[in-house]
Short mmCIF file of C-alpha atoms in Angstrom, two decimals:
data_model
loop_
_atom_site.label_atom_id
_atom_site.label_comp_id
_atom_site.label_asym_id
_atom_site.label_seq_id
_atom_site.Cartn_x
_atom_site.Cartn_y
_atom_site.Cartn_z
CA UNK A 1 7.87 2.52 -16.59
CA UNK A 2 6.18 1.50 -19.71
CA UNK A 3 2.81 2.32 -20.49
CA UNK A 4 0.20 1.20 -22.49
CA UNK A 5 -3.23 0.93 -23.00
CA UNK A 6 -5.76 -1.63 -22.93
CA UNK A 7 -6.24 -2.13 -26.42
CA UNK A 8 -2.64 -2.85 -26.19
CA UNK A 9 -3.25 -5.30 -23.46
CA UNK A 10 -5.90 -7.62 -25.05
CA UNK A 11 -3.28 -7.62 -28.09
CA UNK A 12 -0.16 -8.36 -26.15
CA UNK A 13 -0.69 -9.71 -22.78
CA UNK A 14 2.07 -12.34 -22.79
CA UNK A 15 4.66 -10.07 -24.22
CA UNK A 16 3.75 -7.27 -21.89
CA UNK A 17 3.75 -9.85 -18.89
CA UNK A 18 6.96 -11.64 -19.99
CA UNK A 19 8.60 -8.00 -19.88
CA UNK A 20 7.56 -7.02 -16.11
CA UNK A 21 8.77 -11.03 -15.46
CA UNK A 22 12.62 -9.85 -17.24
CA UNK A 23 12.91 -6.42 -16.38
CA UNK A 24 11.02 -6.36 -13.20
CA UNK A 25 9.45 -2.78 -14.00
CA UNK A 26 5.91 -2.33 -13.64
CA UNK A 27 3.64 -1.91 -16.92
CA UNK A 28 0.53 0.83 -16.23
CA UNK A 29 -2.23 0.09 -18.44
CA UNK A 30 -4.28 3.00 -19.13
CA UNK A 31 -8.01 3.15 -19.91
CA UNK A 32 -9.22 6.22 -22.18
CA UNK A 33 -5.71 7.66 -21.06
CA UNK A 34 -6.19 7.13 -17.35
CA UNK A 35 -4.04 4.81 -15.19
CA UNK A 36 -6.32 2.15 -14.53
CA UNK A 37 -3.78 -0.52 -13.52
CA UNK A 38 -0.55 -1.83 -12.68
CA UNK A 39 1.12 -5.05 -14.22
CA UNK A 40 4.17 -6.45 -11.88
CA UNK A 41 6.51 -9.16 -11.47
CA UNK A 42 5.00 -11.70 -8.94
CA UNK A 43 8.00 -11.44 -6.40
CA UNK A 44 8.01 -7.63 -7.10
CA UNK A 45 4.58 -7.99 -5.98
CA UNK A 46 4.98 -9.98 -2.93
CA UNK A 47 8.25 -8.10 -1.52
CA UNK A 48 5.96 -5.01 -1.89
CA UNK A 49 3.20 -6.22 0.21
CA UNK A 50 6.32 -7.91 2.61
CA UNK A 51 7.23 -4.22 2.47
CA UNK A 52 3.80 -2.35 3.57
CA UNK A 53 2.78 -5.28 6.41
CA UNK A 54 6.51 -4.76 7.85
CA UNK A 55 6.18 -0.97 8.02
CA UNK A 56 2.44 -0.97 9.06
CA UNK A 57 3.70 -3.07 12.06
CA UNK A 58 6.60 -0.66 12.85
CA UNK A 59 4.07 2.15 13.07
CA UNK A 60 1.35 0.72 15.04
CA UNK A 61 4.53 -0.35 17.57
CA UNK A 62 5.88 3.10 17.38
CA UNK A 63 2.19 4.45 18.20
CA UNK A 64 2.27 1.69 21.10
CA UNK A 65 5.38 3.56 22.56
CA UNK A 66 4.28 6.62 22.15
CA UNK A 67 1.04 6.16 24.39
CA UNK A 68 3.23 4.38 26.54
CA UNK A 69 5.29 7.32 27.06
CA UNK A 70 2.57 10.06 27.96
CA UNK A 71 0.73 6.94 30.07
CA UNK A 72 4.42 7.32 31.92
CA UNK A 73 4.39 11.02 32.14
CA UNK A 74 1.03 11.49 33.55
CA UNK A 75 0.09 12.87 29.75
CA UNK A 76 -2.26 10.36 28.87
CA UNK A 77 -6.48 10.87 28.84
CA UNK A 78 -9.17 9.56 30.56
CA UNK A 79 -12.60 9.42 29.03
CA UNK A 80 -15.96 8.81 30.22
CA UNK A 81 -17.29 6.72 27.36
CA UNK A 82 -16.29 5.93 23.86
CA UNK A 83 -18.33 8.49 22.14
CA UNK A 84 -16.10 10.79 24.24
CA UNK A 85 -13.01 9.80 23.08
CA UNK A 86 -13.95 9.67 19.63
CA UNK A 87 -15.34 13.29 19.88
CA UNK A 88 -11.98 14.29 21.04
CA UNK A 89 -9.81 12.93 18.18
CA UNK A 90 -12.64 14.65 15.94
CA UNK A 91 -13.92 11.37 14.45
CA UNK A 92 -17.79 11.07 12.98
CA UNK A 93 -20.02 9.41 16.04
#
């Protein structure tokens, strides 16, 4: 991954662009030596974010089995209220 910082940017943005567009590596701009940002490819980009929604759906389905499964079993909870529930999983009311 190439890095560089945003001095760098302001001077070369087209060059630093054009080379996440070829190789189709991301370019971390740094402010004052800390990663501040990520330049990628467009279709890097989008394949990523493909990516994250597809897997994001698999686990919320998985979790949808899963309560399925102890509703099944007889493993599943009841709860008064809401503020109930959400004391049990330990949550801030």
């Amino acid at each position: 991954m190439k890095v560089v910082s945003i001095t760098d940017l302001r001077q070369e943005a087209t060059k630093l662009i054009a080379y996440a567009q070829q190789t189709r590596e991301p370019v971390l701009v740094c402010v004052r030596s800390r990663p501040a940002a990520d330049i990628v490819e467009a279709e890097t980009y989008d394949e990523l974010r493909r990516e994250i929604r597809r897997l994001r759906h698999e686990l919320f389905w998985q979790g949808v089995a899963e309560a399925e499964a102890e509703h099944a079993t007889g493993q599943s909870k009841s709860y008064a209220s809401a503020d109930d529930a959400i004391a049990d999983l330990g949550l801030p009311g």
